Backbone as JSON Lines, residues from 0, in Angstrom:
{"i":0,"aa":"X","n":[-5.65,15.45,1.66],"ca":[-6.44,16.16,2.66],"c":[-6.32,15.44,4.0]}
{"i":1,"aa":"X","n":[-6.01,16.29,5.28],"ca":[-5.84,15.54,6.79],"c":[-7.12,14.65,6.71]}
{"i":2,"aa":"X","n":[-6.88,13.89,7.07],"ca":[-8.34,12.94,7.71],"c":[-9.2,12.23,6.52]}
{"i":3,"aa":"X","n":[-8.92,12.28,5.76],"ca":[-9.22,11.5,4.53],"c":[-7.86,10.81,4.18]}
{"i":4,"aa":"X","n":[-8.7,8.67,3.79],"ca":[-7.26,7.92,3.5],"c":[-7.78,7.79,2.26]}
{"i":5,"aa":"X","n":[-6.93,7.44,1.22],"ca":[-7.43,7.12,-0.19],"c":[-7.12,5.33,-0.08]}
{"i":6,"aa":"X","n":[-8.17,4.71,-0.71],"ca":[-8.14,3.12,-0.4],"c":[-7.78,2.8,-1.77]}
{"i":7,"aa":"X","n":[-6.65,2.48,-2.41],"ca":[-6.74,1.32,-3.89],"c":[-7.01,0.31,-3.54]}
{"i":8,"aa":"X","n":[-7.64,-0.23,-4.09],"ca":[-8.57,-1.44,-4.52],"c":[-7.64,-1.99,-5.3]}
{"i":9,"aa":"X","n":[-7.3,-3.29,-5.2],"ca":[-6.38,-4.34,-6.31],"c":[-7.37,-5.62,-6.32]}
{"i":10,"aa":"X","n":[-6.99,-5.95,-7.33],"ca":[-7.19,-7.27,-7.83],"c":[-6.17,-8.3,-8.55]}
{"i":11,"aa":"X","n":[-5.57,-9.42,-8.3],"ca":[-4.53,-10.03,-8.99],"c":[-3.57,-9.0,-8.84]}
{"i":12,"aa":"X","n":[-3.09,-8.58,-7.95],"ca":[-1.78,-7.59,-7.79],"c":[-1.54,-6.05,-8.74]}
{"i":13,"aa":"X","n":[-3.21,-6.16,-9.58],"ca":[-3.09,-4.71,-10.22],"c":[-4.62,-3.9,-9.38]}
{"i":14,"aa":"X","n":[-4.03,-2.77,-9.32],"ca":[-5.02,-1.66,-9.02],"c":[-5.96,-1.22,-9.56]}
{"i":15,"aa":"X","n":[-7.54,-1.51,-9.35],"ca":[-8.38,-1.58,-10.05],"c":[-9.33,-0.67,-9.92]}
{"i":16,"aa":"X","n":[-9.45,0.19,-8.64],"ca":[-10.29,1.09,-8.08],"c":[-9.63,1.8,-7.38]}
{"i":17,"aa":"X","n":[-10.39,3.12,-6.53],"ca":[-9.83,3.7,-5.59],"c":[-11.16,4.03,-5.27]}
{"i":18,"aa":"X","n":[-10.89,4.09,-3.87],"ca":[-12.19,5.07,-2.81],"c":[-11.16,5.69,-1.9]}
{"i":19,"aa":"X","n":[-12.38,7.01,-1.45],"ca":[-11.63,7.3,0.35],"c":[-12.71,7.05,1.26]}
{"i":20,"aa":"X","n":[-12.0,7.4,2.45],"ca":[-13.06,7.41,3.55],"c":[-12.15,8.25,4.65]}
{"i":21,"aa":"X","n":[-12.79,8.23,5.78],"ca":[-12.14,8.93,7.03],"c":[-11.23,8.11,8.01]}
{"i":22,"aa":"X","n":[-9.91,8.57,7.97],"ca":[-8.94,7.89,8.74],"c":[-9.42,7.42,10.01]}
{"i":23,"aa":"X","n":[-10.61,7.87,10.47],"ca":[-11.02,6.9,11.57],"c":[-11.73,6.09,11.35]}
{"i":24,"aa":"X","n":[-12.24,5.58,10.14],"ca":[-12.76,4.3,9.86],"c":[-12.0,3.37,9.34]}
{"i":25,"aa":"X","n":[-10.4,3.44,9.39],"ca":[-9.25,2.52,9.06],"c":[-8.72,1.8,10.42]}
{"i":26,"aa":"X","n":[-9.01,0.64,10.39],"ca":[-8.34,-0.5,11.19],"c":[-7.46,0.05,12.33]}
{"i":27,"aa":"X","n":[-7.75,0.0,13.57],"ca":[-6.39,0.11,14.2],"c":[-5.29,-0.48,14.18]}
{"i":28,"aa":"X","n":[-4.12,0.37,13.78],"ca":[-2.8,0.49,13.47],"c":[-2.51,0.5,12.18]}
{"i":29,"aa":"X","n":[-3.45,0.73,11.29],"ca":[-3.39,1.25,9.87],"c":[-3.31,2.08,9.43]}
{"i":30,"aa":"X","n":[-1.53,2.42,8.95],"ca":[-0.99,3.57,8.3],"c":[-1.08,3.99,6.77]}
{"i":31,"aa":"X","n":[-0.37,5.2,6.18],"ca":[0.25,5.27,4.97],"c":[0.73,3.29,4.42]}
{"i":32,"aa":"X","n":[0.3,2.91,3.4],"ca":[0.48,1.99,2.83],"c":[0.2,0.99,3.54]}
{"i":33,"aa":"X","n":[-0.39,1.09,4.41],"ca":[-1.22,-0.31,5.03],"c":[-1.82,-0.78,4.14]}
{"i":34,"aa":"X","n":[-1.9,-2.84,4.04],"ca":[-2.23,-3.56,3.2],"c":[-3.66,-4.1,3.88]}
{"i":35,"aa":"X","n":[-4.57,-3.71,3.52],"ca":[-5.98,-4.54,3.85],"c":[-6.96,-4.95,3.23]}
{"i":36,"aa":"X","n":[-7.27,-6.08,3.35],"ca":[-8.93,-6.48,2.78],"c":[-9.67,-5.8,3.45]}
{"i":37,"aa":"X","n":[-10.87,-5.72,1.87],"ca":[-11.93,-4.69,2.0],"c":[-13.58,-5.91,1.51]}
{"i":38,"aa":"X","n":[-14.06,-5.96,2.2],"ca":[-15.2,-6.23,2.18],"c":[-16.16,-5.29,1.36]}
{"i":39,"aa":"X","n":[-16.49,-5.52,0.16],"ca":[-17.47,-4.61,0.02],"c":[-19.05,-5.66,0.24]}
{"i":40,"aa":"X","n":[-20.44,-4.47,0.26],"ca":[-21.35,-5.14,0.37],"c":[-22.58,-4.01,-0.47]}
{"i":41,"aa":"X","n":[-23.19,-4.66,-1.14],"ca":[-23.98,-3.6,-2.31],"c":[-23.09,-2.16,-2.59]}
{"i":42,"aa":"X","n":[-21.94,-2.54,-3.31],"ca":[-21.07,-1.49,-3.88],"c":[-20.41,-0.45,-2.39]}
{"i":43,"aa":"X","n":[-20.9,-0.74,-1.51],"ca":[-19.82,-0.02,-0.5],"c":[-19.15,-0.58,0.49]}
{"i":44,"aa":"X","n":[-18.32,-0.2,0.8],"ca":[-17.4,-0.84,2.22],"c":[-17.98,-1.1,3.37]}
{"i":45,"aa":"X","n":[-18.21,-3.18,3.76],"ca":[-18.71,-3.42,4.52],"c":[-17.74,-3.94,5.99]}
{"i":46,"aa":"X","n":[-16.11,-4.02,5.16],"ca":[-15.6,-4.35,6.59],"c":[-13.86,-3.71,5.69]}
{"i":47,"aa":"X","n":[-13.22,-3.67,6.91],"ca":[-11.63,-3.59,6.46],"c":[-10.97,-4.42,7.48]}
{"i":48,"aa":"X","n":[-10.05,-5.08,6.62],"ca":[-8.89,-6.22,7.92],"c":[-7.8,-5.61,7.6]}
{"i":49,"aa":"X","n":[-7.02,-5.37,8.33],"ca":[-5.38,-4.79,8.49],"c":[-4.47,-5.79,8.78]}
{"i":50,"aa":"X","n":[-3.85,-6.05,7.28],"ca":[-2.76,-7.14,7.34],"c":[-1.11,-6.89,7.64]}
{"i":51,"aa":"X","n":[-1.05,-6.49,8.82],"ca":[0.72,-5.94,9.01],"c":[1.74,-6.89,8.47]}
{"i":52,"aa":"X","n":[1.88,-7.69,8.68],"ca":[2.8,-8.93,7.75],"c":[3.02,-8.65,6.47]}
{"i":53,"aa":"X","n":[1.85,-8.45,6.24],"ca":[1.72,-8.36,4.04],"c":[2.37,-6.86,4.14]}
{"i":54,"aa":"X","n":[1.74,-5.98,5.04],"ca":[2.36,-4.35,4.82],"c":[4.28,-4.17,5.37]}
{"i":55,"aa":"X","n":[4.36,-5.09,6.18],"ca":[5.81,-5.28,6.02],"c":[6.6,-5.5,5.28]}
{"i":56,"aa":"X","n":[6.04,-6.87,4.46],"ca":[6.94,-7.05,3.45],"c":[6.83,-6.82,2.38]}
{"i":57,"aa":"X","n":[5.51,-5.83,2.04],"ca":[5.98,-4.69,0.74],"c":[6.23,-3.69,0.67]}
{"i":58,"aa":"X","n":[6.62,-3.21,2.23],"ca":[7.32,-1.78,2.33],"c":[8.63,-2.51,2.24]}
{"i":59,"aa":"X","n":[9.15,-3.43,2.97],"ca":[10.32,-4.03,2.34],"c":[10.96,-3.98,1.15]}
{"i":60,"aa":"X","n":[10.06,-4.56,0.76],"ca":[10.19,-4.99,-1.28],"c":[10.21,-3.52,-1.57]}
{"i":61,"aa":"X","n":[9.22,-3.11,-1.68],"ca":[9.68,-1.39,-2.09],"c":[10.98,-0.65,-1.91]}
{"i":62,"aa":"X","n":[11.4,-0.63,-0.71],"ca":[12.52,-0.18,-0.19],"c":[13.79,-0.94,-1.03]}
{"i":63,"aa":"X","n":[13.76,-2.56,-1.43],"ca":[14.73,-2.83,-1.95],"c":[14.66,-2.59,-3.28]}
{"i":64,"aa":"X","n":[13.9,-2.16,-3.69],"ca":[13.41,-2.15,-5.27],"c":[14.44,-0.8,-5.08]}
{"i":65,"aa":"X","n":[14.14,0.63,-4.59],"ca":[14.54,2.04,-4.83],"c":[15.87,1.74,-4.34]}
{"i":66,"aa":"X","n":[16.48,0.47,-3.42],"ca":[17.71,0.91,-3.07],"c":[18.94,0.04,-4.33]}
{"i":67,"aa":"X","n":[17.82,-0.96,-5.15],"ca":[18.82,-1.02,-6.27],"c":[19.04,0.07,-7.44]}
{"i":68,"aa":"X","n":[17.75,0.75,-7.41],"ca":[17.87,1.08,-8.46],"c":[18.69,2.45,-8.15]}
{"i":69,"aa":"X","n":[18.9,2.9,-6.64],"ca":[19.39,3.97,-6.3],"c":[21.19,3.88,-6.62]}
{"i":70,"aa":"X","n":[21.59,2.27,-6.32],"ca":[22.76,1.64,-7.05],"c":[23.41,1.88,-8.06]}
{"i":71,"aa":"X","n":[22.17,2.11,-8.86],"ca":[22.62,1.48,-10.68],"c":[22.9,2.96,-10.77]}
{"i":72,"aa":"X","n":[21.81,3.89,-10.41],"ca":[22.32,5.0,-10.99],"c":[23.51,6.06,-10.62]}
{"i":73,"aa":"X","n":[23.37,5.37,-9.15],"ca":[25.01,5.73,-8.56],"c":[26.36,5.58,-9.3]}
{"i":74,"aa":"X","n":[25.9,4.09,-9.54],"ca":[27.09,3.72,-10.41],"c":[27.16,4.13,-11.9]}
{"i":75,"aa":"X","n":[26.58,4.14,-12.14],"ca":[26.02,4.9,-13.59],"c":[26.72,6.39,-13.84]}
{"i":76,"aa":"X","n":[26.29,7.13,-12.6],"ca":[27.18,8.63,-12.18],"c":[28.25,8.36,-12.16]}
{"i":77,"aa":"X","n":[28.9,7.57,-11.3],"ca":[30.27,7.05,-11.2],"c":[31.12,7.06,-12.51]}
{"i":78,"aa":"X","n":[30.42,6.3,-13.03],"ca":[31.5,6.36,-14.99],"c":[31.89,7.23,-15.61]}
């Protein structure tokens, strides 16, 4: 839905929750897969930090993850 972001919640690198809220209560310059700490405070969201560094380099990592595996199966076709 426009204007609603969906937030996963991780813990130890697995996904443990999800909330939304309204894309104008997301950090400025926080996109699709922006990486941020979430403050909660009596079960709701008391702050968000927008970490671009961390969201760089796991759109990175992502990207190299699909471009091996886009490889294998290339080559895979290939045979």
């Amino acid at each position: 839905t426009e204007g609603i972001a969906t937030v996963l919640i991780e813990s130890d690198g697995q996904t443990v929750d999800q909330t939304t809220l309204d894309v104008d209560d997301l950090p400025d310059g926080a996109t699709e897969g922006a990486v941020l700490t979430v403050t909660f405070t009596d079960g709701s969201i008391d702050d968000l930090e927008y970490h671009p560094d961390e969201t760089d380099r796991r759109q990175k990592e992502a990207q190299e993850r699909f471009d091996r595996l886009s490889t294998r199966l290339s080559d895979r076709n290939d045979s």
